[in-house]
Amino acid sequence: MSITKPSLPKGTRDFSPQEMVKRNYIFDTIKTVFKKYGYAEIQTPSMENLQTLTGKYGDEGDKLIFKVLNSGDYLKEAERRKTKDQSFEYNAKNLLTLISEKALRYDLTVPFARYVVMHQSEISFPFKRFQVQPVWRADRPQKGRYREFYQCDADVVGSPSLLNEAEFILIYHEALTNLGLKDFNIKINNRKILSGIAEIIGKPELIVDMTVAIDKLDKIGFEGVTKELIERGFTNEDIQKLEPVIMLKGSNDEKLESLKNVLANSEIGLKGVAEIERVFDYVAKLTSSISHLTSSIELDITLARGLNYYTGCIFEVKTNEVAMGSIGGGGRYDDLTGMFGLKDLTGVGISFGADRIYDVLEELNLFPASAAQGTKVLISNFDEAAELYALPILQQLRTANISAELYPSSAKLKKQMSYADDKNIPFVILIGGDEIESGLLTLKNMHSGNQQKLDITTIITQLKQA
């Protein structure tokens, strides 16, 4: 048997124990805020039926769904089809439905909508849930963009109140502030405003094409957007009408006043403006004592969130401290569950990009020392007598909720100290003959090098305070 060189698929990663401690710090911080606002956790399977996912993300999104091949000889059905119908062609479109019935989830929102429909008799509405699970996208890997990554989602269904949107702004601000970020923008727009813009230029049927193009403004610039819009069926005259709208400048209030004038003849567009104003009113009342929060909120008309299921307010969060794509996003999706047979159930949700947030915190050195720490104290092991003496001490430490290890076999002190250094263990308890005889243990601080002779009760107190 040939030896296979170990490797990982591009866009995926292993996580070391040290990295997992940091990742869990992010997850726990975000989960704490979710729970504070009344959200409860659920989980859904990694795989969904392919038909559950397709048609929910637009053509570009559908291309990025990882399909799972059926088990067994999945080509037999294709051969059987060809035998019955000689005109049947072996192309990707025809073969897909025959060889793949399942797919890895693209996001957590569509599986959540499926969950709500399947469990509607068991849950109370409004239903507020959060999920922290991995998703997969067949995208081109690059900095901050992975094929497998975690999302931290919160959604509420069954409530049309724009108070939900306002609270999501607060959730973003509180969670990111708790993680140590100071300079970030919570961008907000409304798909009704975008529909109104498409309406006033006479191209309401091209709303999806327009939003997909202008959503790329910060990546390809206005010239790139213009080229893509022309390719999608817009004229130079349409683009002349679009330019002053999507390039709006000024404060949030100034942008809203400009939009009221531009969209004066669009009922749906004005409704979108009114919704944004209502959200801003809620935020102002909820955060009267948090003056710096409102400066983080930005009305961005170019924000489109190129997913077909958004119907109202949409969000995107970007940090200004590191060159990175969005670290969060979401929006309202009034008709998503209707695709699964449950009509007229409105929903709104947001997501944190945990992997990108990790990269941002790492680059800014924002992880607290406690987030990099696993084991707090190591007990040395010099011989069998020391090992037996250490066992009840080990249990005392763990009973006091102090993460502790006993070195698993007798070894030279240098080797045990190296082990503590490699694992970034801040304290070591040394137990030799003198310690066993006196009952006073040697506590060594690995950072300062200081050593003290102390009884176990005092050691426990000091470790809890450290």
Coordinates of C-alpha atoms in Angstrom, one line a residue:
M1 CA 0.0 0.0 0.0
S2 CA 1.4 3.4 -1.0
I3 CA 1.8 6.1 1.6
T4 CA -0.6 9.0 1.2
K5 CA 0.9 12.4 2.0
P6 CA -1.4 14.0 4.5
S7 CA -3.1 17.2 3.3
L8 CA -6.2 19.3 3.8
P9 CA -8.7 20.4 1.1
K10 CA -8.1 24.0 0.2
G11 CA -10.1 26.5 2.3
T12 CA -10.3 24.2 5.4
R13 CA -8.1 24.2 8.5
D14 CA -7.1 22.2 11.6
F15 CA -7.5 24.0 14.9
S16 CA -4.9 23.5 17.7
P17 CA -5.9 23.4 21.4
Q18 CA -4.6 27.0 21.7
E19 CA -6.7 28.1 18.8
M20 CA -9.8 26.4 20.1
V21 CA -9.5 28.2 23.4
K22 CA -9.6 31.5 21.4
R23 CA -12.4 30.4 19.1
N24 CA -14.5 29.4 22.1
Y25 CA -13.8 32.8 23.7
I26 CA -15.4 34.3 20.6
F27 CA -18.3 31.9 20.5
D28 CA -19.0 32.2 24.3
T29 CA -18.9 36.0 24.1
I30 CA -21.4 36.1 21.3
K31 CA -23.6 33.4 22.8
T32 CA -23.8 35.4 26.1
V33 CA -25.1 38.5 24.2
F34 CA -27.6 36.4 22.3
K35 CA -29.0 34.9 25.5
K36 CA -29.2 38.3 27.1
Y37 CA -31.6 39.3 24.4
G38 CA -33.8 36.2 24.8
Y39 CA -32.5 33.9 22.1
A40 CA -32.3 30.1 22.7
E41 CA -29.9 27.7 21.0
I42 CA -30.8 25.0 18.4
Q43 CA -28.7 22.9 16.0
T44 CA -29.5 21.4 12.5
P45 CA -27.7 18.7 10.5
S46 CA -24.6 19.5 8.4
M47 CA -26.4 18.1 5.4
E48 CA -29.7 19.1 3.9
N49 CA -31.7 17.8 1.0
L50 CA -30.3 19.6 -2.1
Q51 CA -33.8 20.8 -3.0
T52 CA -34.0 22.5 0.4
L53 CA -31.1 24.7 -0.4
T54 CA -31.3 25.4 -4.2
G55 CA -33.2 28.4 -5.4
K56 CA -32.8 30.3 -2.1
Y57 CA -29.5 32.2 -2.7
G58 CA -29.8 33.3 -6.3
D59 CA -27.9 31.8 -9.2
E60 CA -24.5 32.9 -7.9
G61 CA -25.1 31.4 -4.5
D62 CA -26.5 28.2 -5.9
K63 CA -23.2 27.7 -7.7
L64 CA -21.3 27.7 -4.4
I65 CA -23.3 24.9 -2.8
F66 CA -21.2 21.8 -2.1
K67 CA -23.2 18.8 -3.4
V68 CA -22.8 15.4 -1.9
L69 CA -22.7 12.4 -4.2
N70 CA -25.2 9.6 -3.7
S71 CA -23.7 6.5 -2.3
G72 CA -23.3 3.4 -4.5
D73 CA -23.1 3.4 -8.3
Y74 CA -24.8 6.8 -8.8
L75 CA -24.3 6.6 -12.6
K76 CA -26.5 3.6 -13.1
E77 CA -29.6 5.8 -13.0
A78 CA -28.1 8.1 -15.7
E79 CA -27.3 5.1 -17.9
R80 CA -30.9 3.8 -17.4
R81 CA -32.2 7.2 -18.4
K82 CA -30.0 7.3 -21.5
T83 CA -31.3 3.8 -22.5
K84 CA -34.9 5.0 -22.3
D85 CA -34.2 8.4 -23.9
Q86 CA -31.4 8.6 -26.4
S87 CA -31.7 12.4 -26.5
F88 CA -30.6 12.5 -22.8
E89 CA -27.3 14.2 -22.5
Y90 CA -24.6 13.6 -19.9
N91 CA -24.2 17.2 -18.8
A92 CA -23.8 18.8 -15.4
K93 CA -27.4 20.0 -15.2
N94 CA -29.0 16.7 -16.2
L95 CA -26.7 14.6 -14.0
L96 CA -26.9 16.6 -10.9
T97 CA -30.4 15.5 -9.9
L98 CA -29.5 11.9 -10.6
I99 CA -26.2 11.7 -8.7
S100 CA -26.7 14.1 -5.8
E101 CA -29.7 14.4 -3.5
K102 CA -28.0 16.1 -0.6
A103 CA -25.7 19.1 0.0
L104 CA -23.7 20.7 2.8
R105 CA -25.5 23.7 4.2
Y106 CA -24.6 27.0 2.6
D107 CA -25.8 29.0 5.6
L108 CA -27.8 28.6 8.8
T109 CA -30.9 30.7 7.8
V110 CA -32.5 28.4 5.2
P111 CA -32.0 25.3 7.4
F112 CA -33.6 27.4 10.2
A113 CA -36.6 28.2 8.0
R114 CA -36.9 24.5 7.2
Y115 CA -36.7 23.7 10.9
V116 CA -39.5 26.2 11.8
V117 CA -41.8 24.7 9.2
M118 CA -41.1 21.1 10.3
H119 CA -41.5 22.0 14.1
Q120 CA -44.2 24.7 13.9
S121 CA -46.5 22.7 16.2
E122 CA -43.9 22.5 18.9
I123 CA -42.6 26.1 19.1
S124 CA -44.2 29.3 20.3
F125 CA -44.1 32.4 18.1
P126 CA -42.3 34.8 18.0
F127 CA -39.5 32.2 18.0
K128 CA -36.1 33.5 18.8
R129 CA -33.2 31.2 18.2
F130 CA -29.4 31.2 17.7
Q131 CA -27.0 28.7 16.1
V132 CA -23.3 28.4 16.2
Q133 CA -22.3 25.8 13.6
P134 CA -20.1 25.4 10.5
V135 CA -21.3 26.1 6.9
W136 CA -19.6 25.3 3.6
R137 CA -19.2 27.2 0.3
A138 CA -17.4 26.2 -2.8
D139 CA -15.8 29.5 -3.1
R140 CA -12.2 30.5 -4.1
P141 CA -10.1 30.5 -0.8
Q142 CA -8.4 33.7 0.0
K143 CA -7.6 35.9 3.1
G144 CA -10.6 35.9 5.3
R145 CA -12.6 33.6 3.0
Y146 CA -12.8 29.9 3.6
R147 CA -14.7 27.0 2.2
E148 CA -15.6 25.7 5.7
F149 CA -16.3 28.3 8.3
Y150 CA -18.5 28.9 11.4
Q151 CA -21.4 31.3 11.5
C152 CA -23.0 32.6 14.7
D153 CA -26.7 33.3 13.8
A154 CA -29.6 34.8 15.6
D155 CA -33.1 34.9 14.0
V156 CA -36.6 35.7 15.2
V157 CA -39.6 34.6 13.2
G158 CA -43.3 35.4 13.7
S159 CA -42.8 39.1 14.6
P160 CA -43.0 42.0 12.1
S161 CA -41.9 44.6 14.6
L162 CA -38.9 46.7 13.6
L163 CA -37.8 46.6 17.2
N164 CA -36.1 43.3 16.3
E165 CA -33.9 45.1 13.7
A166 CA -33.0 47.8 16.3
E167 CA -32.1 45.1 18.8
F168 CA -29.9 43.4 16.3
I169 CA -27.9 46.6 15.9
L170 CA -27.5 46.6 19.7
I171 CA -26.4 43.0 19.7
Y172 CA -23.8 43.7 17.0
H173 CA -22.5 46.7 18.9
E174 CA -22.4 44.9 22.3
A175 CA -20.8 41.7 21.1
L176 CA -18.1 43.3 19.1
T177 CA -17.3 45.9 21.8
N178 CA -17.1 43.0 24.3
L179 CA -14.6 41.3 22.0
G180 CA -12.4 44.5 22.1
L181 CA -13.2 46.0 18.7
K182 CA -13.5 49.8 18.8
D183 CA -13.8 51.1 15.2
F184 CA -16.5 49.3 13.1
N185 CA -19.5 50.2 11.0
I186 CA -22.9 48.6 11.3
K187 CA -24.2 49.3 7.8
I188 CA -28.0 49.2 7.1
N189 CA -30.2 49.4 4.0
N190 CA -33.6 48.2 3.0
R191 CA -34.4 46.0 0.0
K192 CA -37.6 48.0 -0.5
I193 CA -35.4 51.1 -1.2
L194 CA -33.5 49.1 -3.8
S195 CA -36.8 47.9 -5.3
G196 CA -37.9 51.6 -5.4
I197 CA -34.7 52.6 -7.2
A198 CA -35.3 49.8 -9.8
E199 CA -38.9 51.0 -10.2
I200 CA -38.1 54.7 -10.8
I201 CA -35.6 53.8 -13.5
G202 CA -38.2 51.6 -15.2
K203 CA -36.5 48.3 -14.6
P204 CA -38.4 46.6 -11.7
E205 CA -38.0 43.2 -13.3
L206 CA -34.2 43.5 -13.1
I207 CA -34.1 44.2 -9.3
V208 CA -32.0 41.1 -8.6
D209 CA -29.5 41.9 -11.4
M210 CA -29.2 45.5 -10.0
T211 CA -28.6 44.4 -6.4
V212 CA -26.1 41.8 -7.3
A213 CA -24.1 44.4 -9.3
I214 CA -24.2 47.3 -6.9
D215 CA -23.4 45.0 -4.0
K216 CA -19.9 44.7 -5.5
L217 CA -19.3 48.5 -5.5
D218 CA -16.6 48.4 -2.8
K219 CA -14.8 45.6 -4.6
I220 CA -14.9 46.6 -8.3
G221 CA -15.7 50.3 -8.1
F222 CA -18.4 52.3 -10.0
E223 CA -16.8 51.5 -13.4
G224 CA -16.9 47.8 -12.7
V225 CA -20.5 48.1 -11.5
T226 CA -21.4 50.1 -14.7
K227 CA -19.9 47.4 -16.9
E228 CA -21.8 44.6 -15.1
L229 CA -25.1 46.5 -15.1
I230 CA -24.8 47.0 -18.9
E231 CA -24.1 43.3 -19.3
R232 CA -27.3 42.6 -17.3
G233 CA -29.6 44.7 -19.5
F234 CA -29.3 48.2 -18.1
T235 CA -28.7 51.2 -20.4
N236 CA -26.4 54.2 -20.0
E237 CA -29.4 56.3 -19.3
D238 CA -30.4 54.0 -16.5
I239 CA -26.9 54.2 -15.0
Q240 CA -27.0 58.1 -15.2
K241 CA -30.2 57.9 -13.0
L242 CA -28.6 55.3 -10.7
E243 CA -25.2 57.1 -10.1
P244 CA -26.4 60.0 -7.9
V245 CA -28.5 57.5 -5.8
I246 CA -25.9 54.8 -5.1
M247 CA -23.2 57.4 -4.6
L248 CA -25.2 59.3 -1.9
K249 CA -23.0 61.2 0.6
G250 CA -23.8 62.9 3.9
S251 CA -25.2 61.9 7.3
N252 CA -27.8 59.3 7.7
D253 CA -30.5 62.0 8.1
E254 CA -29.3 63.8 4.9
K255 CA -29.3 60.5 3.0
L256 CA -32.9 59.7 4.1
E257 CA -34.1 63.2 3.0
S258 CA -32.4 62.8 -0.4
L259 CA -34.1 59.4 -0.8
K260 CA -37.5 60.8 0.0
N261 CA -37.1 63.2 -2.9
V262 CA -35.7 60.6 -5.3
L263 CA -38.3 58.0 -4.4
A264 CA -41.3 60.4 -4.2
N265 CA -43.1 58.4 -6.9
S266 CA -42.3 54.9 -5.6
E267 CA -44.6 53.6 -2.8
I268 CA -42.4 50.7 -2.0
G269 CA -39.3 52.8 -2.0
L270 CA -40.8 55.3 0.5
K271 CA -42.0 52.4 2.7
G272 CA -38.3 51.2 2.9
V273 CA -37.2 54.7 3.9
A274 CA -40.0 54.8 6.6
E275 CA -38.8 51.5 8.0
I276 CA -35.2 52.7 8.2
E277 CA -36.4 55.8 10.1
R278 CA -38.4 53.7 12.5
V279 CA -35.4 51.5 13.2
F280 CA -33.2 54.6 13.9
D281 CA -35.9 55.9 16.3
Y282 CA -35.9 52.6 18.2
V283 CA -32.1 52.6 18.4
A284 CA -32.1 56.2 19.7
K285 CA -34.6 55.4 22.5
L286 CA -32.8 52.2 23.4
T287 CA -29.4 53.7 23.5
S288 CA -29.9 57.2 24.9
S289 CA -27.0 56.5 27.3
I290 CA -24.7 55.0 24.7
S291 CA -23.8 58.1 22.6
H292 CA -21.0 56.4 20.7
L293 CA -23.3 53.7 19.3
T294 CA -25.1 55.8 16.8
S295 CA -21.8 56.9 15.2
S296 CA -21.2 53.3 14.3
I297 CA -24.5 53.0 12.3
E298 CA -24.3 53.9 8.6
L299 CA -27.1 54.0 6.0
D300 CA -25.4 52.5 2.9
I301 CA -27.6 52.6 -0.2
T302 CA -25.1 50.3 -2.1
L303 CA -25.6 47.6 0.5
A304 CA -27.6 44.9 -1.3
R305 CA -26.7 41.6 0.4
G306 CA -27.0 39.6 -2.9
L307 CA -29.4 37.0 -1.5
N308 CA -32.8 36.7 -3.0
Y309 CA -34.7 36.0 0.2
Y310 CA -34.2 39.4 1.8
T311 CA -37.2 41.7 1.6
G312 CA -36.7 44.5 4.2
C313 CA -33.9 45.9 6.3
I314 CA -30.5 44.4 5.6
F315 CA -27.3 44.6 7.6
E316 CA -23.5 44.3 7.1
V317 CA -20.7 44.9 9.6
K318 CA -17.2 45.9 8.7
T319 CA -14.2 46.7 10.9
N320 CA -12.1 49.7 10.1
E321 CA -9.1 48.5 12.1
V322 CA -8.0 45.7 9.7
A323 CA -8.3 45.1 6.0
M324 CA -11.0 42.5 6.0
G325 CA -14.4 41.8 4.3
S326 CA -17.6 41.9 6.3
I327 CA -17.6 40.3 9.7
G328 CA -21.4 40.1 10.0
G329 CA -24.6 40.5 8.0
G330 CA -28.2 39.7 7.8
G331 CA -31.7 41.1 7.2
R332 CA -35.5 40.5 7.0
Y333 CA -36.9 37.8 4.9
D334 CA -40.7 38.0 4.9
D335 CA -41.4 35.1 2.6
L336 CA -38.6 32.6 3.3
T337 CA -40.7 29.9 5.1
G338 CA -43.3 30.2 2.3
M339 CA -40.9 28.3 0.1
F340 CA -41.5 25.4 2.5
G341 CA -45.3 25.8 2.6
L342 CA -45.7 28.0 5.7
K343 CA -47.0 31.3 4.3
D344 CA -47.1 34.8 5.9
L345 CA -44.5 34.2 8.6
T346 CA -42.0 37.1 8.7
G347 CA -38.5 36.7 9.9
V348 CA -35.3 38.7 10.5
G349 CA -31.8 37.5 11.4
I350 CA -28.1 38.4 11.6
S351 CA -24.9 36.4 11.5
F352 CA -21.4 36.9 12.9
G353 CA -18.5 35.6 10.8
A354 CA -16.6 34.0 13.6
D355 CA -13.6 33.0 11.5
R356 CA -13.0 36.5 10.2
I357 CA -13.5 37.9 13.7
Y358 CA -10.8 35.5 14.9
D359 CA -8.4 36.8 12.2
V360 CA -9.2 40.4 13.2
L361 CA -8.7 39.8 16.9
E362 CA -5.4 37.9 16.2
E363 CA -4.1 40.7 14.0
L364 CA -5.0 43.3 16.6
N365 CA -3.7 41.2 19.5
L366 CA -7.1 41.6 21.2
F367 CA -7.4 38.1 22.7
P368 CA -7.1 38.4 26.5
A369 CA -4.4 36.3 28.2
S370 CA -7.2 34.1 29.8
A371 CA -8.4 33.2 26.3
A372 CA -5.0 31.7 25.5
Q373 CA -4.9 29.7 28.7
G374 CA -6.0 26.1 29.1
T375 CA -4.4 24.3 32.1
K376 CA -3.7 26.7 34.9
V377 CA -1.4 24.5 37.1
L378 CA 0.8 21.5 36.5
I379 CA 1.8 19.2 39.4
S380 CA 5.3 17.7 39.0
N381 CA 5.9 13.9 39.1
F382 CA 9.3 12.8 40.3
D383 CA 8.6 9.3 41.5
E384 CA 5.9 6.9 42.6
A385 CA 5.7 8.3 46.1
A386 CA 5.3 11.9 44.8
E387 CA 2.6 10.7 42.3
L388 CA 0.5 9.0 45.0
Y389 CA 0.9 12.1 47.3
A390 CA -0.2 14.4 44.4
L391 CA -3.4 12.5 43.5
P392 CA -5.7 13.9 46.3
I393 CA -4.2 17.4 45.7
L394 CA -5.0 17.1 42.0
Q395 CA -8.6 16.4 43.0
Q396 CA -8.8 19.3 45.4
L397 CA -7.7 21.7 42.7
R398 CA -10.3 20.4 40.2
T399 CA -13.0 20.4 42.9
A400 CA -12.2 24.1 43.3
N401 CA -12.7 24.5 39.5
I402 CA -9.0 25.1 38.8
S403 CA -7.9 23.4 35.6
A404 CA -5.0 21.1 36.7
E405 CA -2.8 18.3 35.4
L406 CA -0.5 15.8 37.0
Y407 CA 2.5 15.1 34.8
P408 CA 1.6 11.5 33.7
S409 CA 4.9 9.8 34.5
S410 CA 8.1 10.4 36.5
A411 CA 10.6 12.5 34.5
K412 CA 13.4 15.0 34.8
L413 CA 12.4 18.4 36.0
K414 CA 13.6 20.1 32.8
K415 CA 11.3 17.9 30.7
Q416 CA 8.3 18.7 32.9
M417 CA 9.1 22.5 32.8
S418 CA 9.3 22.3 29.0
Y419 CA 5.9 20.7 28.9
A420 CA 4.5 23.5 31.0
D421 CA 6.1 26.1 28.8
D422 CA 4.9 24.5 25.6
K423 CA 1.3 24.4 26.9
N424 CA 1.5 27.9 28.3
I425 CA 0.7 26.7 31.8
P426 CA 1.3 29.6 34.2
F427 CA 2.0 27.7 37.4
V428 CA 3.7 24.5 38.5
I429 CA 3.4 22.8 41.9
L430 CA 6.6 20.9 42.8
I431 CA 6.4 18.0 45.1
G432 CA 9.5 16.3 46.3
G433 CA 10.6 14.6 49.6
D434 CA 10.7 17.9 51.5
E435 CA 7.2 18.9 50.4
I436 CA 5.8 15.5 51.4
E437 CA 7.4 15.7 54.8
S438 CA 6.4 19.3 55.6
G439 CA 3.1 19.5 53.8
L440 CA 4.1 22.8 52.2
L441 CA 4.2 22.6 48.5
T442 CA 6.4 24.7 46.2
L443 CA 4.3 26.9 43.8
K444 CA 6.4 28.2 40.9
N445 CA 5.2 31.1 38.8
M446 CA 6.4 30.2 35.2
H447 CA 6.3 33.8 34.0
S448 CA 8.2 35.5 36.9
G449 CA 10.2 32.5 38.0
N450 CA 9.2 33.2 41.7
Q451 CA 8.7 30.2 44.0
Q452 CA 6.8 30.0 47.3
K453 CA 6.3 27.3 50.0
L454 CA 2.6 27.2 50.7
D455 CA -0.1 24.8 51.9
I456 CA -2.7 23.6 49.4
T457 CA -5.5 25.8 50.8
T458 CA -3.4 29.0 50.2
I459 CA -2.3 27.7 46.8
I460 CA -6.0 27.3 45.8
T461 CA -6.8 30.8 47.0
Q462 CA -3.8 32.3 45.0
L463 CA -4.6 30.4 41.8
K464 CA -8.3 31.6 41.9
Q465 CA -7.1 35.2 42.2
A466 CA -4.4 34.9 39.5

